[in-house]
Every structure is written in structure tokens, then in C-alpha cells.
Amino acid sequence: MKKIMIIGGGAAGMTAAAAAAQNSRKANQKPEICILEHKDIVGKKILSTGNGRCNLTNEVMNSDCYYSECPQIIGQILDKFGREEALKFFQELGIVVKSKKGYYYPRSEQAAAVRELFQIHLEHLGVEVRTNVHVKSIKKAGVHS
Ligand SMILES: Cc1cc2nc3c(=O)[nH]c(=O)nc-3n(C[C@H](O)[C@H](O)[C@H](O)COP(=O)(O)OP(=O)(O)OC[C@H]3O[C@@H](n4cnc5c(N)ncnc54)[C@H](O)[C@@H]3O)c2cc1C
């Protein structure tokens, strides 16, 4: 059983933790995943997104929408996880999505609801969340198989 520690409980860290927990479950293993977050709650930045409404994804999603030194990588990422996958992901979290002029938002237009559903999802998957923890350094203590 691998123990996974994720530093930073933003959108990326929470999504990674949820994916790892789901993979553990598929392998019939108890997830041992912990998020270390130095703010008082996980997903705090989500609260400011889309002017507090959280723009979940967009009708037009391609590599031209991103700045990158390597746009082909953006294309490869979006081929694997584009608009449809994002919408499915949010719907599985329990978010009812609506479209407005090509922008997708939660029907409630409340970024706080998105953050909260992320947190509930992590609890449901058995991910441990430790807040007010600031990671200063990482040391390799040994290699486990
Ligand atoms: C004003 C604004 C509006 C936005 N609107 C939208 C929008 O509508 N739609 C959209 O898709 N995107 C939007 N974005 C972008 C979106 O917020 C980011 O892309 C997203 O939050 C990035 O998530 P992340 O997990 O990579 O990083 P973060 O959300 O920054 O998460 C990183 C986490 O790591 C924690 N952390 C950092 N260092 C440490 C440490 N040493 N120890 C412990 N914890 C640590 C931080 O506290 C933080 O919680 C917006 C951004 C801003 C600023």
C-alpha cells in the first residue's frame, strides 16, 4: 500500500487526491492519502474564481486559450481532459452546471458551493486533510516498494 502526501490543497491537489483515492478503491485498497494545506481551508482560491461564481470550463477550449512555451502539450492535455471530461467531473461531484454565453458555471453561481463539494468529495473518499500546515522542506527518508 502506497501512502501519498499531497502538498497544497488547491484545485490541483484536491483533484489529484481524489483521483489517487479512487484508484486505491478500484484496487480494493484503503486509501492512505493526506493533503497538507497551509491555509485554514482547502480550495480557498476557488472562492475568488469567476468573480465568486467559478467559471468551471468554456465552450471553446483549445491550446490557443493558454499561454505556453509548448502549446502542443496543452493540446495533448486537452485531448485527454477537455470540456466534456471537465463537465463530467464536476457533475460527478454533484454540481449542476449551466452554460452562459459559452462559459460554464455551477447553477448556483456560487464558487463556495464548488469548494464545499470538493471538500465533501474528499471526506467521502477517505482523504485526510490537514490545514494550517506549512511544508518547509521535504527529506527522502528511505525507499519503499
Ligand atoms: C481572481 C482569479 C479568478 C480566477 N477565476 C477562474 C475561473 O473562473 N475559472 C478557472 O478555471 N480558473 C480561475 N482562476 C485560476 C484558478 O484559480 C487557478 O488556476 C487554480 O486555482 C489553480 O489551482 P492550483 O491547485 O494549481 O493552485 P492553488 O489554488 O494556488 O493551490 C495551491 C495550494 O497550495 C497551498 N500551498 C502552497 N505552498 C504550500 C506549502 N509550502 N505548504 C502547504 N500548502 C501550501 C496554497 O495555500 C494553496 O491552497 C482564477 C484565478 C484568480 C486569481
CSV table of C-alpha atoms and ligand atoms in Angstrom, one decimal:
chain,number,residue,atom,x,y,z
A,1,MET,CA,0.0,0.0,0.0
A,2,LYS,CA,1.4,3.4,-1.0
A,3,LYS,CA,1.0,6.3,1.2
A,4,ILE,CA,0.5,9.6,-0.7
A,5,MET,CA,1.1,13.0,0.7
A,6,ILE,CA,0.0,16.0,-1.3
A,7,ILE,CA,1.4,19.4,-0.6
A,8,GLY,CA,-1.2,22.1,-1.2
A,9,GLY,CA,-5.0,21.7,-1.2
A,10,GLY,CA,-5.8,23.8,-4.2
A,11,ALA,CA,-7.9,22.6,-7.2
A,12,ALA,CA,-5.0,20.6,-8.5
A,13,GLY,CA,-4.1,19.0,-5.1
A,14,MET,CA,-7.7,18.1,-4.4
A,15,THR,CA,-8.2,16.6,-7.8
A,16,ALA,CA,-5.0,14.6,-7.6
A,17,ALA,CA,-6.0,13.4,-4.1
A,18,ALA,CA,-9.5,12.3,-5.3
A,19,ALA,CA,-8.0,10.5,-8.3
A,20,ALA,CA,-5.5,8.7,-6.1
A,21,ALA,CA,-8.2,7.7,-3.7
A,22,GLN,CA,-10.5,6.4,-6.5
A,23,ASN,CA,-7.6,4.4,-7.9
A,24,SER,CA,-7.0,2.8,-4.5
A,25,ARG,CA,-10.6,1.9,-4.2
A,26,LYS,CA,-10.6,0.3,-7.6
A,27,ALA,CA,-7.6,-1.8,-6.4
A,28,ASN,CA,-9.6,-2.7,-3.3
A,29,GLN,CA,-7.1,-0.9,-1.1
A,30,LYS,CA,-7.9,1.6,1.7
A,31,PRO,CA,-6.7,5.0,0.5
A,32,GLU,CA,-3.9,6.4,2.6
A,33,ILE,CA,-3.8,9.9,1.2
A,34,CYS,CA,-3.2,13.1,3.0
A,35,ILE,CA,-3.3,16.7,1.9
A,36,LEU,CA,-1.2,19.3,3.7
A,37,GLU,CA,-2.6,22.8,3.3
A,38,HIS,CA,-1.2,25.9,4.9
A,39,LYS,CA,-4.3,27.9,4.8
A,40,ASP,CA,-7.2,27.3,7.1
A,41,ILE,CA,-9.3,25.5,4.5
A,42,VAL,CA,-8.7,23.7,1.3
A,43,GLY,CA,-9.6,25.3,-2.1
A,44,LYS,CA,-9.5,28.8,-0.8
A,45,LYS,CA,-8.5,30.3,-4.2
A,46,ILE,CA,-11.6,28.7,-5.7
A,47,LEU,CA,-13.7,31.2,-3.7
A,48,SER,CA,-12.4,34.1,-5.8
A,49,THR,CA,-12.7,32.4,-9.2
A,50,GLY,CA,-15.1,33.8,-11.8
A,51,ASN,CA,-15.9,36.8,-9.6
A,52,GLY,CA,-17.2,34.4,-6.9
A,53,ARG,CA,-19.2,32.3,-9.4
A,54,CYS,CA,-16.4,29.9,-10.5
A,55,ASN,CA,-16.1,29.6,-14.3
A,56,LEU,CA,-15.9,25.8,-14.5
A,57,THR,CA,-14.9,25.5,-18.2
A,58,ASN,CA,-15.7,27.0,-21.5
A,59,GLU,CA,-17.4,26.1,-24.8
A,60,VAL,CA,-14.2,26.9,-26.6
A,61,MET,CA,-11.2,25.0,-25.1
A,62,ASN,CA,-8.1,24.7,-27.2
A,63,SER,CA,-4.4,25.4,-26.9
A,64,ASP,CA,-4.9,29.0,-28.2
A,65,CYS,CA,-6.7,29.7,-24.9
A,66,TYR,CA,-3.4,29.1,-22.9
A,67,TYR,CA,0.0,30.7,-22.8
A,68,SER,CA,2.7,28.2,-23.1
A,69,GLU,CA,6.2,27.7,-24.5
A,70,CYS,CA,4.9,24.3,-25.6
A,71,PRO,CA,1.4,24.6,-27.0
A,72,GLN,CA,1.4,21.0,-28.3
A,73,ILE,CA,1.5,19.7,-24.7
A,74,ILE,CA,-1.6,21.8,-24.0
A,75,GLY,CA,-3.4,20.2,-26.9
A,76,GLN,CA,-2.4,16.7,-25.7
A,77,ILE,CA,-3.7,17.5,-22.2
A,78,LEU,CA,-7.0,18.9,-23.6
A,79,ASP,CA,-7.4,15.8,-25.8
A,80,LYS,CA,-7.3,13.7,-22.6
A,81,PHE,CA,-9.2,16.0,-20.4
A,82,GLY,CA,-11.2,18.7,-22.2
A,83,ARG,CA,-14.5,20.3,-21.8
A,84,GLU,CA,-16.6,17.1,-21.8
A,85,GLU,CA,-14.4,15.4,-19.2
A,86,ALA,CA,-14.4,18.5,-17.1
A,87,LEU,CA,-18.2,18.8,-17.2
A,88,LYS,CA,-18.5,15.1,-16.3
A,89,PHE,CA,-16.0,15.5,-13.4
A,90,PHE,CA,-18.0,18.4,-11.9
A,91,GLN,CA,-21.3,16.7,-12.4
A,92,GLU,CA,-19.9,13.6,-10.6
A,93,LEU,CA,-19.0,16.0,-7.7
A,94,GLY,CA,-22.7,16.8,-7.6
A,95,ILE,CA,-22.5,20.2,-9.3
A,96,VAL,CA,-25.4,21.1,-11.6
A,97,VAL,CA,-23.8,23.0,-14.4
A,98,LYS,CA,-25.2,25.8,-16.6
A,99,SER,CA,-23.9,27.5,-19.7
A,100,LYS,CA,-23.9,31.3,-20.1
A,101,LYS,CA,-22.6,32.8,-23.3
A,102,GLY,CA,-20.1,30.0,-23.8
A,103,TYR,CA,-19.0,30.0,-20.1
A,104,TYR,CA,-19.9,27.1,-17.8
A,105,TYR,CA,-20.8,27.9,-14.1
A,106,PRO,CA,-22.4,26.0,-11.3
A,107,ARG,CA,-26.2,26.6,-11.5
A,108,SER,CA,-26.0,28.2,-8.1
A,109,GLU,CA,-23.3,30.6,-9.4
A,110,GLN,CA,-21.6,30.1,-6.1
A,111,ALA,CA,-17.9,29.3,-6.1
A,112,ALA,CA,-18.2,28.5,-2.4
A,113,ALA,CA,-20.5,25.6,-3.3
A,114,VAL,CA,-17.9,24.2,-5.6
A,115,ARG,CA,-15.2,24.4,-2.9
A,116,GLU,CA,-17.5,22.8,-0.4
A,117,LEU,CA,-18.4,19.9,-2.7
A,118,PHE,CA,-14.7,19.3,-3.3
A,119,GLN,CA,-14.2,19.0,0.4
A,120,ILE,CA,-17.2,16.7,0.9
A,121,HIS,CA,-15.9,14.5,-2.0
A,122,LEU,CA,-12.5,14.2,-0.3
A,123,GLU,CA,-14.2,13.2,3.0
A,124,HIS,CA,-16.3,10.7,1.3
A,125,LEU,CA,-13.3,9.1,-0.4
A,126,GLY,CA,-11.4,9.0,2.9
A,127,VAL,CA,-8.8,11.5,2.1
A,128,GLU,CA,-7.2,13.0,5.2
A,129,VAL,CA,-7.0,16.8,5.1
A,130,ARG,CA,-4.7,18.7,7.4
A,131,THR,CA,-5.0,22.5,7.3
A,132,ASN,CA,-2.8,25.2,8.8
A,133,VAL,CA,0.3,23.1,8.0
A,134,HIS,CA,3.1,24.8,6.2
A,135,VAL,CA,5.5,22.5,4.5
A,136,LYS,CA,9.0,23.9,4.7
A,137,SER,CA,11.1,21.1,3.2
A,138,ILE,CA,10.9,17.5,2.1
A,139,LYS,CA,13.5,14.9,3.0
A,140,LYS,CA,13.9,11.5,1.5
A,141,ALA,CA,14.0,9.0,4.4
A,142,GLY,CA,14.0,5.7,2.5
A,143,VAL,CA,12.6,3.9,-0.5
A,144,HIS,CA,9.5,1.8,0.0
A,145,SER,CA,8.1,-0.5,-2.6
B,1,LIG,C1,-9.0,36.3,-9.4
B,1,LIG,C2,-8.9,34.9,-10.1
B,1,LIG,C3,-10.0,34.4,-10.8
B,1,LIG,C4,-10.0,33.2,-11.4
B,1,LIG,N1,-11.1,32.7,-12.0
B,1,LIG,C5,-11.0,31.5,-12.5
B,1,LIG,C6,-12.2,30.9,-13.1
B,1,LIG,O1,-13.3,31.5,-13.0
B,1,LIG,N2,-12.1,29.6,-13.6
B,1,LIG,C7,-10.9,28.9,-13.6
B,1,LIG,O2,-10.9,27.8,-14.0
B,1,LIG,N3,-9.8,29.4,-13.0
B,1,LIG,C8,-9.8,30.7,-12.5
B,1,LIG,N4,-8.7,31.2,-11.9
B,1,LIG,C9,-7.5,30.4,-11.9
B,1,LIG,C10,-7.6,29.3,-10.8
B,1,LIG,O3,-7.9,29.9,-9.6
B,1,LIG,C11,-6.3,28.6,-10.7
B,1,LIG,O4,-5.9,28.1,-12.0
B,1,LIG,C12,-6.4,27.4,-9.7
B,1,LIG,O5,-6.9,27.8,-8.5
B,1,LIG,C13,-5.0,26.8,-9.6
B,1,LIG,O6,-5.1,25.8,-8.7
B,1,LIG,P1,-3.9,25.1,-8.1
B,1,LIG,O7,-4.3,24.0,-7.2
B,1,LIG,O8,-2.9,24.8,-9.2
B,1,LIG,O9,-3.2,26.2,-7.2
B,1,LIG,P2,-3.8,27.0,-5.9
B,1,LIG,O10,-5.2,27.1,-5.9
B,1,LIG,O11,-2.9,28.2,-5.7
B,1,LIG,O12,-3.4,25.9,-4.8
B,1,LIG,C14,-2.1,25.7,-4.2
B,1,LIG,C15,-2.4,25.4,-2.7
B,1,LIG,O13,-1.1,25.1,-2.1
B,1,LIG,C16,-1.1,25.7,-0.8
B,1,LIG,N5,0.4,25.8,-0.5
B,1,LIG,C17,1.3,26.5,-1.2
B,1,LIG,N6,2.5,26.3,-0.6
B,1,LIG,C18,2.3,25.5,0.4
B,1,LIG,C19,3.2,24.9,1.4
B,1,LIG,N7,4.5,25.2,1.4
B,1,LIG,N8,2.7,24.1,2.4
B,1,LIG,C20,1.3,23.8,2.4
B,1,LIG,N9,0.5,24.3,1.5
B,1,LIG,C21,1.0,25.1,0.5
B,1,LIG,C22,-1.8,27.0,-1.1
B,1,LIG,O14,-2.3,27.6,0.2
B,1,LIG,C23,-2.9,26.6,-2.0
B,1,LIG,O15,-4.1,26.3,-1.3
B,1,LIG,C24,-8.8,32.4,-11.3
B,1,LIG,C25,-7.7,32.9,-10.6
B,1,LIG,C26,-7.7,34.2,-10.0
B,1,LIG,C27,-6.5,34.7,-9.2
